[in-house]
XYZ file of C-alpha atoms in Angstrom:
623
model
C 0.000 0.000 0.000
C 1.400 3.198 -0.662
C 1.769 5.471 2.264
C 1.270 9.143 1.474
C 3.582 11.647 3.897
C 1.773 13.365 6.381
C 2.127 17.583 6.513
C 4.019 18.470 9.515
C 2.630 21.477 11.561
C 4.559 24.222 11.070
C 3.903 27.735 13.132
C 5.158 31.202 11.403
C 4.735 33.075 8.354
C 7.073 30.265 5.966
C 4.788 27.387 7.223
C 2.227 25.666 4.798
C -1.454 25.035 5.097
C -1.891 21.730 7.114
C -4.713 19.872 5.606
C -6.806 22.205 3.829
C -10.201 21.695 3.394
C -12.804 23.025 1.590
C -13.140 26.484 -0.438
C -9.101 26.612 1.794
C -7.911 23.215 -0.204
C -8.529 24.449 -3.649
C -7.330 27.942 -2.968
C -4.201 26.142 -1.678
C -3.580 23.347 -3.745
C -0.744 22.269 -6.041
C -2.282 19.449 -6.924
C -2.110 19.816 -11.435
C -5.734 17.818 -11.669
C -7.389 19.720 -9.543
C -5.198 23.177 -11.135
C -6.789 21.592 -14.526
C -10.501 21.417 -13.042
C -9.748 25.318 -11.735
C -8.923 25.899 -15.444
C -11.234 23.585 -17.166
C -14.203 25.410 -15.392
C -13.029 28.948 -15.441
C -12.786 28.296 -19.511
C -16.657 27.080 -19.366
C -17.633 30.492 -17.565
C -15.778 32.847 -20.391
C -17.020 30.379 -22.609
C -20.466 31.035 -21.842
C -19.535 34.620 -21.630
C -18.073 34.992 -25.014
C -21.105 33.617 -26.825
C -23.576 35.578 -25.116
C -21.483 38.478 -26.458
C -21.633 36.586 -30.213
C -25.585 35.576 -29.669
C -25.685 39.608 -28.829
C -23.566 40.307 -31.847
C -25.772 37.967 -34.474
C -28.743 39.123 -33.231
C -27.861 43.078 -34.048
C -27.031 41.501 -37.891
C -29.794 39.451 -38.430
C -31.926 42.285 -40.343
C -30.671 44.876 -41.899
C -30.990 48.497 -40.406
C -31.382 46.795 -36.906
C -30.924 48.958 -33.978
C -30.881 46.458 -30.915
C -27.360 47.286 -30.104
C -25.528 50.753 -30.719
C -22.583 50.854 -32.725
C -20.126 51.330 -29.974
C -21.663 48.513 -27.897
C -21.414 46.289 -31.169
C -17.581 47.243 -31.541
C -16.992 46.507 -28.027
C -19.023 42.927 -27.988
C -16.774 42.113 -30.748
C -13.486 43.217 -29.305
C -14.311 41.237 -26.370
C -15.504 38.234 -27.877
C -12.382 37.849 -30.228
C -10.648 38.385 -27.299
C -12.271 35.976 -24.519
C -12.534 33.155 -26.763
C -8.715 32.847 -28.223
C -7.297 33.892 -24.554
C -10.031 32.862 -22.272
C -11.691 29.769 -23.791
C -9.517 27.867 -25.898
C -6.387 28.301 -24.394
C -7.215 27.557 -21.068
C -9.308 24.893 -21.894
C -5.905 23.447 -23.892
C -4.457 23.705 -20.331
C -6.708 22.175 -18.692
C -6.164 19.089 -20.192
C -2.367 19.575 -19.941
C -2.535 19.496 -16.239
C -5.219 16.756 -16.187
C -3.804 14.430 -18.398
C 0.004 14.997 -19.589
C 1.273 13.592 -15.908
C -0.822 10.510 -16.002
C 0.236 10.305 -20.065
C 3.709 10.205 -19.069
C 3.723 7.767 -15.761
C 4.290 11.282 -13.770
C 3.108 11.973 -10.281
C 2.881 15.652 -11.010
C 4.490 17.980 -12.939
C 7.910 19.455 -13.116
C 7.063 22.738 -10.843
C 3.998 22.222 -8.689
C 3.552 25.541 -7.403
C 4.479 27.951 -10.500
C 1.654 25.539 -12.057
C -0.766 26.613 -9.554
C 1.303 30.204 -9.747
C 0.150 30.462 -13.724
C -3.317 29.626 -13.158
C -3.935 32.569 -10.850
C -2.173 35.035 -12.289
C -4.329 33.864 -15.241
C -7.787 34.215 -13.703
C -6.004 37.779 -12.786
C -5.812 38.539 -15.910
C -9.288 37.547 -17.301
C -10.780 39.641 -13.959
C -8.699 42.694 -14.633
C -9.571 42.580 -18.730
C -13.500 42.435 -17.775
C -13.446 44.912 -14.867
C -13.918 47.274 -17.851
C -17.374 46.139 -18.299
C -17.901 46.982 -14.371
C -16.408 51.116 -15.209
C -18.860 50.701 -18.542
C -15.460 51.643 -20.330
C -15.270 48.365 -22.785
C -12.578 48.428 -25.298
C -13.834 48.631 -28.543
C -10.634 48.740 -31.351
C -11.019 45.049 -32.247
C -9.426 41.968 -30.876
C -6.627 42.647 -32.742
C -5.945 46.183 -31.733
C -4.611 47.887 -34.398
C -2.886 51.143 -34.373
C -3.259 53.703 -34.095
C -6.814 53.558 -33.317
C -5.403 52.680 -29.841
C -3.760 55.618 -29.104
C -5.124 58.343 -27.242
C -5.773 60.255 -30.049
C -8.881 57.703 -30.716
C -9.392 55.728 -27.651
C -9.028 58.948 -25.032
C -10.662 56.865 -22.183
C -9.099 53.983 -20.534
C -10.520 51.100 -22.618
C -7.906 50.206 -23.849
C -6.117 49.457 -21.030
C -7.748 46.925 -19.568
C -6.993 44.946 -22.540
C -3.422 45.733 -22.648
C -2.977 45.226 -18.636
C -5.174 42.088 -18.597
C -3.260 40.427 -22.123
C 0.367 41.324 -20.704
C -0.985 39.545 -17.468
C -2.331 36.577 -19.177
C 1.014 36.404 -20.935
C 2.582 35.906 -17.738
C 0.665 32.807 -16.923
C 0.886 31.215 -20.411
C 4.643 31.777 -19.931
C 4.529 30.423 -16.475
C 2.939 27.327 -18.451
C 5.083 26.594 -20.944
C 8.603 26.479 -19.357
C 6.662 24.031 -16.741
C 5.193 21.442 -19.334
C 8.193 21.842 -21.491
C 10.261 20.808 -18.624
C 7.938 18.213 -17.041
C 7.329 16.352 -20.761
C 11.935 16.571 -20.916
C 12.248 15.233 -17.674
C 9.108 13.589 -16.164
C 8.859 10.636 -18.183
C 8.422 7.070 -17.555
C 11.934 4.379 -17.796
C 11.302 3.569 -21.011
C 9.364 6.364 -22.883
C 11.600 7.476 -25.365
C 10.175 10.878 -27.230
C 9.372 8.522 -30.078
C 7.102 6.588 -27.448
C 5.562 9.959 -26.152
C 1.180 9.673 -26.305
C 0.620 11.902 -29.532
C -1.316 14.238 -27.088
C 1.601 15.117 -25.108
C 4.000 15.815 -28.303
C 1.151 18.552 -29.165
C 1.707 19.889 -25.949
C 5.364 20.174 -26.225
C 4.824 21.860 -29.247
C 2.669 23.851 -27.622
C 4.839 25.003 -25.089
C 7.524 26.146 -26.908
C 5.309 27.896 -29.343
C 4.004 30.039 -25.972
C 7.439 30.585 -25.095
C 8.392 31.738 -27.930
C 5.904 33.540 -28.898
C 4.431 35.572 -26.069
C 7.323 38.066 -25.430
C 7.061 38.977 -28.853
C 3.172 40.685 -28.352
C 4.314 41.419 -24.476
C 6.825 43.803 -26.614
C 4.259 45.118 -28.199
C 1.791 45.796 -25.686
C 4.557 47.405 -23.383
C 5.293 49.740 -26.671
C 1.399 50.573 -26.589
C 1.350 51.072 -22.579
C 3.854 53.502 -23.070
C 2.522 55.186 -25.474
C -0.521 55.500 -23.563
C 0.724 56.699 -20.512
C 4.246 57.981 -21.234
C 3.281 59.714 -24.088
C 6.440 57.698 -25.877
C 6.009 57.620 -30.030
C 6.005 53.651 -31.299
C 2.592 53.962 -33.067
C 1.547 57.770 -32.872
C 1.346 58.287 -36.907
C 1.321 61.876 -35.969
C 5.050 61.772 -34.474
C 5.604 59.727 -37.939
C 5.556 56.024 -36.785
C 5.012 53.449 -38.999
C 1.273 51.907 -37.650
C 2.815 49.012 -39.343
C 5.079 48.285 -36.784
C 1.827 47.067 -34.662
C 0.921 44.541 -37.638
C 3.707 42.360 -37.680
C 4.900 42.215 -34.066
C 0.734 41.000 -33.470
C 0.771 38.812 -35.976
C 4.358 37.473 -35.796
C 2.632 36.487 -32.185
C -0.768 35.890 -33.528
C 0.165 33.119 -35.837
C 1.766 30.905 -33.718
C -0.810 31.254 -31.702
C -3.267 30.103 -33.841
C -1.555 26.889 -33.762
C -1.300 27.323 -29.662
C -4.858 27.133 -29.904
C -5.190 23.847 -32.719
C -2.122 21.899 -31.143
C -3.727 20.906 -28.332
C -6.934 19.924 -30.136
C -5.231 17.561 -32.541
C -3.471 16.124 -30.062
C -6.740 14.886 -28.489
C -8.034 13.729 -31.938
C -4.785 11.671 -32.074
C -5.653 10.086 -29.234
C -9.321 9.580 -29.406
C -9.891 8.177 -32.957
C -6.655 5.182 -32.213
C -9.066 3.966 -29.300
C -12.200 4.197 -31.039
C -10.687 2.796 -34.557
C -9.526 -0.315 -33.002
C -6.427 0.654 -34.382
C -2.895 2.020 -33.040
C -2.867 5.621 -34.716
C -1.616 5.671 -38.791
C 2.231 7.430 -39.163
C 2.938 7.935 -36.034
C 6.219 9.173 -37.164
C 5.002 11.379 -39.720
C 2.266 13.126 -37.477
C 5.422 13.987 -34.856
C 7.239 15.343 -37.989
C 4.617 17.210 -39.162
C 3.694 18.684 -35.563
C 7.420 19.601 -35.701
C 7.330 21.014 -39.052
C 3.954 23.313 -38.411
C 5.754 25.261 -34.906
C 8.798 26.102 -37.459
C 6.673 26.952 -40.385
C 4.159 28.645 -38.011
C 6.583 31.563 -37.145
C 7.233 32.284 -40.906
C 3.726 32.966 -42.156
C 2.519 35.872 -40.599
C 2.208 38.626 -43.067
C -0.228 36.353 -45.430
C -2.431 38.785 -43.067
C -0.690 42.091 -44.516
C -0.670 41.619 -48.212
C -2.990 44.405 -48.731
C -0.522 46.802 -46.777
C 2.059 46.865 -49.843
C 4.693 44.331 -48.918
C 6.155 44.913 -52.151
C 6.746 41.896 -54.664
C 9.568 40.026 -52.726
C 8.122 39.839 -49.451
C 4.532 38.794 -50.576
C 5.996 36.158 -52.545
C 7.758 34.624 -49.469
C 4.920 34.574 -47.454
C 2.526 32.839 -49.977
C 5.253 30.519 -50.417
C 5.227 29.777 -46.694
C 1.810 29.713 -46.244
C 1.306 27.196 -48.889
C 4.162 25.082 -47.470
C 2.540 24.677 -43.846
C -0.376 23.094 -45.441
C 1.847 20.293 -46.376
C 2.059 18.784 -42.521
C -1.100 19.913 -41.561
C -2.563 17.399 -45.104
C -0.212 14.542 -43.271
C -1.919 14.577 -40.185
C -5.594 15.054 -41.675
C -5.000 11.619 -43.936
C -3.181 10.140 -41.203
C -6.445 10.935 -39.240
C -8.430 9.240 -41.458
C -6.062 6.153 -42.289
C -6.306 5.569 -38.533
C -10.478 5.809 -38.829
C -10.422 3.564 -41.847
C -10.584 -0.591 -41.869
C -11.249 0.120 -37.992
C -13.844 -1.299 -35.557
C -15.314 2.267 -35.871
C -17.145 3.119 -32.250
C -19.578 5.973 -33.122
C -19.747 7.279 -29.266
C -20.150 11.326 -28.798
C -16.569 11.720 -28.438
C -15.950 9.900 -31.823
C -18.296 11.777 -32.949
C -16.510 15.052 -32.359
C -13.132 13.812 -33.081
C -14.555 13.424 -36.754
C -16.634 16.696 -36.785
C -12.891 18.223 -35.844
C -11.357 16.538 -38.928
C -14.173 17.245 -41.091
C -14.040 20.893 -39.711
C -10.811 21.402 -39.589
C -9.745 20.942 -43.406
C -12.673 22.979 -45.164
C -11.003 25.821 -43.075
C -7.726 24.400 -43.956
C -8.972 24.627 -47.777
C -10.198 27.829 -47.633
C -6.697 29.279 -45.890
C -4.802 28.018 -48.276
C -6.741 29.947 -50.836
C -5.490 32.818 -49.098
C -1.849 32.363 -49.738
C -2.544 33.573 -53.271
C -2.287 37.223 -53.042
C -5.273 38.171 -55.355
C -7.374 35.782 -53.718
C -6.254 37.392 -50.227
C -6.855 41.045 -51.704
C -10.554 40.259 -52.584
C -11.357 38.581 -49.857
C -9.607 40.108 -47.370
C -11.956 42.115 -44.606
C -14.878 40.787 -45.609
C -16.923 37.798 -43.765
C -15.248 35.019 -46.071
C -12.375 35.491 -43.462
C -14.645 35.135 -40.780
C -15.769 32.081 -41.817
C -12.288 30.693 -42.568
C -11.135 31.278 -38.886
C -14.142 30.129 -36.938
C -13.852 26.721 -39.349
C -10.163 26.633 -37.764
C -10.830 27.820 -34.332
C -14.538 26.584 -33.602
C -14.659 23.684 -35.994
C -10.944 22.709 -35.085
C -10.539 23.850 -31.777
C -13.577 23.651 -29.754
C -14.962 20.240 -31.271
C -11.688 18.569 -30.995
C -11.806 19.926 -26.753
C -15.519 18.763 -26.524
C -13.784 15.157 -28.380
C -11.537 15.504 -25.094
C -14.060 16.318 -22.633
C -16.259 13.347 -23.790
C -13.624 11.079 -23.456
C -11.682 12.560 -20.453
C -14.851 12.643 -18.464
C -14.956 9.271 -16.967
C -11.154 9.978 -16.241
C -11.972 13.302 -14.082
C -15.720 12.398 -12.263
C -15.455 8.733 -12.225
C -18.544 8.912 -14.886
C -19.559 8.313 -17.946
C -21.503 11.126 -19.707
C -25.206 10.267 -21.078
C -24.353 9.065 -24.936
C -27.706 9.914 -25.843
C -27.852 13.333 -24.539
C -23.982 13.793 -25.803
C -25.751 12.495 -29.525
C -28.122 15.504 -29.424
C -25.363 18.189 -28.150
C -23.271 16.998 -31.514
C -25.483 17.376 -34.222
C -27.185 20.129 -32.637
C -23.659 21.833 -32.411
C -22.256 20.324 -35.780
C -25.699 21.702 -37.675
C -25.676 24.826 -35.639
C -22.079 25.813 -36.295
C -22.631 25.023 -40.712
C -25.632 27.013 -40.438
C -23.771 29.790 -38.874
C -20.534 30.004 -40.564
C -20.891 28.352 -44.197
C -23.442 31.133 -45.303
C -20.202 33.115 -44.528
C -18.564 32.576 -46.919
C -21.471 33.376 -49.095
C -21.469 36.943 -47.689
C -17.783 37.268 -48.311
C -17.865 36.552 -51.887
C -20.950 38.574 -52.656
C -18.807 41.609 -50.446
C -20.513 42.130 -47.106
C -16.869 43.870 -44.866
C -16.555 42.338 -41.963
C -16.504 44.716 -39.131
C -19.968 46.584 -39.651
C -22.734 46.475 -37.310
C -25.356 47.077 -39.352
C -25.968 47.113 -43.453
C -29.210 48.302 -45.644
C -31.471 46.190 -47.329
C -31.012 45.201 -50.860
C -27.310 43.969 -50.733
C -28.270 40.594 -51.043
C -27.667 39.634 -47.422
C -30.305 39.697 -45.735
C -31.052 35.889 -45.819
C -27.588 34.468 -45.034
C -27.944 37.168 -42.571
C -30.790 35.351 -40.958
C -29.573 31.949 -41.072
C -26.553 32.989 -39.588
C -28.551 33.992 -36.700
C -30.436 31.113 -36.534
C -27.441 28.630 -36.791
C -25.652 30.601 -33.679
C -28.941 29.963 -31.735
C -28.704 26.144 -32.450
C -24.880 26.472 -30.971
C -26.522 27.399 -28.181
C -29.177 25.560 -27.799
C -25.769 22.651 -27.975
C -24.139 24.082 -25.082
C -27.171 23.728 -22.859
C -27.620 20.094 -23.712
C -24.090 19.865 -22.985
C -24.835 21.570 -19.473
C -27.723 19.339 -18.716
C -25.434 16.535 -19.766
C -22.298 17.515 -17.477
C -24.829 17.799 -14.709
C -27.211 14.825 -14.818
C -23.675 12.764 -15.526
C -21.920 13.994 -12.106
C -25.246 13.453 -10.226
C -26.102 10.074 -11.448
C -23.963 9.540 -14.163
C -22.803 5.191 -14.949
C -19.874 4.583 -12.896
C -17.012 4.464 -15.340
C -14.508 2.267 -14.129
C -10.862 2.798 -14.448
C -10.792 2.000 -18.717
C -13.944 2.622 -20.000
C -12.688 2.810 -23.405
C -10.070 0.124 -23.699
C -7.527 2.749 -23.817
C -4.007 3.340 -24.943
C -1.987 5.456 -22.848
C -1.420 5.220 -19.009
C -4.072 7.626 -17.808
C -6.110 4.414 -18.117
C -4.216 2.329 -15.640
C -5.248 4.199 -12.876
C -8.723 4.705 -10.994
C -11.281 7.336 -12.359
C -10.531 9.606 -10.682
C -7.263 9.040 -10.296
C -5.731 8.953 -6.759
C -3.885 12.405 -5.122
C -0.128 10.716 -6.287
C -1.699 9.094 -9.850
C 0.862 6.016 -9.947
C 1.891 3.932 -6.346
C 4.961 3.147 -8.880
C 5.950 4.938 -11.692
C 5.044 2.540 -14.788
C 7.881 1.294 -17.372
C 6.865 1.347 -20.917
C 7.558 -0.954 -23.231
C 6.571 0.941 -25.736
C 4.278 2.951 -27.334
C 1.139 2.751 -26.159
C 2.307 1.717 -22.762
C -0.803 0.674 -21.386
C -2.117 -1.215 -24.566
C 0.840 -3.149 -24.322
C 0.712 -4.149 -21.000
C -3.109 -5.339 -21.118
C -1.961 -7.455 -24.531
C 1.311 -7.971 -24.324
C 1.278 -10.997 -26.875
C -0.809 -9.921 -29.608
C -1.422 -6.195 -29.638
C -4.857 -7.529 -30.162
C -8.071 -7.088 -28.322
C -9.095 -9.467 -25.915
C -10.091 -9.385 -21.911
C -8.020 -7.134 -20.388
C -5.802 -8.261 -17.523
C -5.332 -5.576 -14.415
C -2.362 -3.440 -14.979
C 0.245 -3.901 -12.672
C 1.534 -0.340 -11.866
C -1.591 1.058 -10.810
C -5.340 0.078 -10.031
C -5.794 2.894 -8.037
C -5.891 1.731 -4.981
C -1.804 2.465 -4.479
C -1.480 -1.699 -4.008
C 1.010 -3.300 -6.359
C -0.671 -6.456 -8.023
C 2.724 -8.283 -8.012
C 4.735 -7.570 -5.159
C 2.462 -6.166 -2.320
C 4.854 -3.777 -1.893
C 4.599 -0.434 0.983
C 6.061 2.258 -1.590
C 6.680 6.190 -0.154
C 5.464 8.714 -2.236
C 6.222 12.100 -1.183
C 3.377 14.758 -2.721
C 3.784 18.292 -2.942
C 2.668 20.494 0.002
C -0.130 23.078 -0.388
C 1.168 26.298 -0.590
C -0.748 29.755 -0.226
C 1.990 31.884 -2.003
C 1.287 30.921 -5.821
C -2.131 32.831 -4.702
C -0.686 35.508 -2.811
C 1.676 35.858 -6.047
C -1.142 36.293 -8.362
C -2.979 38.239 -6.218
C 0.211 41.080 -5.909
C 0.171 41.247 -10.032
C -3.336 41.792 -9.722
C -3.153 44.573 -7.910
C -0.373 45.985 -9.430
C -2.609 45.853 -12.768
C -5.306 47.707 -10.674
C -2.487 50.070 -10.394
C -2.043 50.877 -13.857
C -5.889 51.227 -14.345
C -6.673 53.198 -11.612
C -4.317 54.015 -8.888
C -0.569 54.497 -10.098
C 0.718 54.397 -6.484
C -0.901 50.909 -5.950
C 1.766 49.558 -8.912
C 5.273 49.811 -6.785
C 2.774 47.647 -3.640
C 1.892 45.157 -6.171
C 5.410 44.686 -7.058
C 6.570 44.727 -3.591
C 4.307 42.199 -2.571
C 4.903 40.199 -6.033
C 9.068 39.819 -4.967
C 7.753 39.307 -1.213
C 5.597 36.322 -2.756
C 8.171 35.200 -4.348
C 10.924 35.128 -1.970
C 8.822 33.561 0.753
C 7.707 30.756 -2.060
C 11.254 29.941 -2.400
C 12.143 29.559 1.544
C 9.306 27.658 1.924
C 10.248 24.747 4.277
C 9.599 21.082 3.182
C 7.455 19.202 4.570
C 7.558 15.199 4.508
């Protein structure tokens, strides 16, 4: 049995929480499942968030000359619901499932660094709080999600709008930072005897990926927004056209950032796919060596693409031809993994469950927003369709068709994993096609609009443009999304009140998150696992054949800490709870505050940030 160390009771200000309970133990904890259920469910509250702002948003456009919403309140719903759902919804979500699954993926107890984990998701919700504290002062930014200049300096946006979206992104970049150094580090150095990178679950090589994508790419649009800040407040020149700066400047440090992070946001959604359609093929997944190459291939490529968004700025001849050469190029590994995808799928016992289900509305998804992309590596293509609602439906195929039904894939299948229960199949049936109609009827009468000319950006357009009905069905379709997410909510609540007990491999699963109990014990593994190769798990229940058959009990973890062989006591020594990642996040909180409100409250924030800090690292250990 596996004996788990006791917290010894400290006294002073150094001395951990003993045995939290409560509100106290998740305020506390270092624990990465229960940081991924703190970031799983704060991504469901923006999520609900953001498309009440879009519902709000299709509403004002479903008839022309509509006057439900003003045109200032339109520009700010759609600044803030570009900007909740890329940094608010999807990526946290992503991370959520980092923390959740990657350790048990890779025979880990927990990750690399326990408490900047817990350290990145506060300073994250610090973020999101301090970005919609604007709509509490009523002083929303409204310049776009994108934030070009110079509409954002004071010039144009004379009230403090802006900021909020410049102090809450630069804070968010903190945590995604925080993030990615720990999962890159934890995937290095956390990993089984035995897994090799080339024996690394597909989900966690998207996370890797990931990681260094966020590292990487982050202090390039922290840059920028500290440029903008001063600018703002300093009265300094970066973007200020009328002190002769180059509003260009803004354009390619966002989207040298912004690109790569579209592929922050995808990674982590075909990662999941990878791992969902092997188990519910039948099948181990097609190319494995390929879809690592081409994940490899898409970070690199990802960081050379960027001004495919800027070919109506005058690039000049040389520079537009590199980019559409790029841009065509990272199709290349993005085709490998979609027929890999579907190699895996075909000849397979196909299981049509809800999480199948999404893992193929993902793939199907995923490359008609692929297709139309790559149209837009042709620079007369691009200059037609640029800013108008063609784009708009190219992006939310990527980014709502990719992203969000490849996370819903993981949430159906993860599930069991988390509660201990399976979600209602029936009820998950009607949430897909409700959601997988819904989002067609929404977006592909985009594209519609686009080519018959209807600019994106516009809150309003007369009658007899010839958009009127796609107008209306658009509508319509982003009503059925949402009549999906409440079946969804019904689903995630009927399922954790009386849901079927799952068991500890519901699926017949791959990877070594199934080894374990659902939900997985405090320490995840009694002993760390060996694997024998890839799929580690797969191989242990069939060692012989690689076949199906009855499974036999794994012998590194039942969940119960008791090794099936040996009946051996084994130590494991857990990470203390620890108050100061909050305190931490708490300090850049209000040192944001500062910057919106109270300049004197900025040098306290960052005295009690180092004070945070310095107390995390003298923390005694306990155990």
């Amino acid at each position: 049995m596996a004996t788990i160390a006791a917290p010894v009771a400290q006294r002073g200000l150094l001395a951990r929480p003993t045995e939290p309970t409560g509100l106290w133990s998740w305020l506390t904890t270092v624990d990465a499942k229960r940081i991924g259920i703190l970031y799983g469910t704060s991504a469901f509250i923006f999520f609900l968030i953001g498309g009440l702002e879009a519902l709000m948003m299709r509403s004002q456009l479903a008839v022309p000359n509509n006057t439900l919403v003003a045109p200032g309140t339109f520009n700010a719903l759609f600044t803030m619901h570009g900007t909740t759902m890329i940094f608010l919804v999807v990526m946290p979500m992503g991370a959520a499932f980092f923390n959740y699954i990657v350790p048990l993926q890779l025979g880990a107890r927990d990750v690399a660094f326990p408490r900047l984990n817990a350290f990145s998701y506060w300073v994250f919700l610090a973020g999101a709080v301090l970005m919609h504290l604007a709509f509490v002062v009523q002083t929303v930014p409204d310049m776009g999600w994108f934030a070009y200049a110079n509409l954002t300096e004071r010039a144009f946006s004379p009230n403090n709008a802006v900021d909020f979206w410049i102090i809450g992104l630069q804070v968010l970049g903190v945590a995604s930072l925080a993030a990615g150094f720990n999962f890159l580090v934890t995937i290095i150095n956390l990993r089984a005897p035995g897994m090799s990178l080339m024996r690394l679950p597909l989900f966690c090589w998207t996370t890797m990926i990931t990681s260094i994508l966020m590292v990487l790419a982050f202090p390039v649009i922290t840059v920028a927004l500290i440029q903008l800040m001063f600018d703002r407040l300093f009265g300094t020149n970066f973007f200020n056209t009328a002190a002769n700066a180059d509003p260009i400047l803004w354009q390619h440090l966002f989207w040298v950032f912004a690109h790569p992070e579209v592929y922050i946001l995808i990674l982590p959604a075909m990662g999941i796919v990878s791992e969902v359609l092997p188990v519910f093929s039948g099948k181990p997944l097609f190319g494995y060596p390929f879809m690592v190459y081409a994940v490899a291939s898409i970070a690199f490529l990802s960081f050379t693409v960027w001004a495919h968004h800027m070919f109506v700025t005058g690039l000049g001849p040389v520079a537009t031809s590199f980019f559409a050469a790029s841009t065509m190029l990272i199709a290349v590994p993005t085709g490998i993994k979609i027929f890999n995808w579907l190699s895996t799928a075909y000849g397979g016992a196909l299981r049509l469950n809800t999480a199948a289900l999404m893992a193929f509305g993902f793939v199907g998804m995923f490359t008609i927003g692929g297709l139309s992309g790559i149209m837009h590596a042709s620079p007369p293509v691009d200059t037609q369709q640029h800013d108008t609602y063609f784009i708009v439906a190219h992006f939310h195929y990527v980014l709502f068709g990719g992203s969000m039904f490849g996370l819903m894939a993981g949430i159906y299948y993860w599930f069991p994993k988390v509660t201990g229960r399976l979600l209602d199949e029936a009820i998950g049936k009607v949430h897909f096609w409700l959601m997988f109609i819904g989002f067609n009827v929404t977006f592909g009468p985009m594209h519609f609009l686009g080519i018959d000319g209807m600019p994106r950006r516009i809150y309003t357009y007369p009658t007899g443009m010839g958009w009127d009905l796609w107008n209306l069905v658009a509508t319509i379709g982003a009503f059925t999304i949402a009549l999906s997410v409440l079946a969804f909510m019904v689903n995630a609540f009927k399922s954790l009140r009386s849901g079927e007990i799952a068991g500890p491999d519901p699926w017949d699963g791959r990877t070594l998150e199934w080894s374990v109990s659902s939900p997985p014990p405090h320490y995840n593994f009694a002993e760390i696992p060996v694997a024998a190769g890839r799929d580690a798990f797969w191989l242990q229940k069939y060692p012989t054949s690689g076949g199906h058959g009855t499974a036999v009990a794994a012998a590194h973890g039942d969940g119960s800490g008791h090794n099936a062989e040996h009946g051996e006591h084994v130590h494991v020594h857990l990470p203390d709870p620890s108050y100061w990642p909050l305190a931490a996040g708490g300090a850049i909180f209000l040192a944001g505050l500062g910057v919106l409100f109270y300049l004197p409250l900025i040098p306290v924030g960052l005295f009690l940030v180092i004070v945070s800090v310095v107390a995390w690292s003298l923390e005694p250990v306990n155990g």
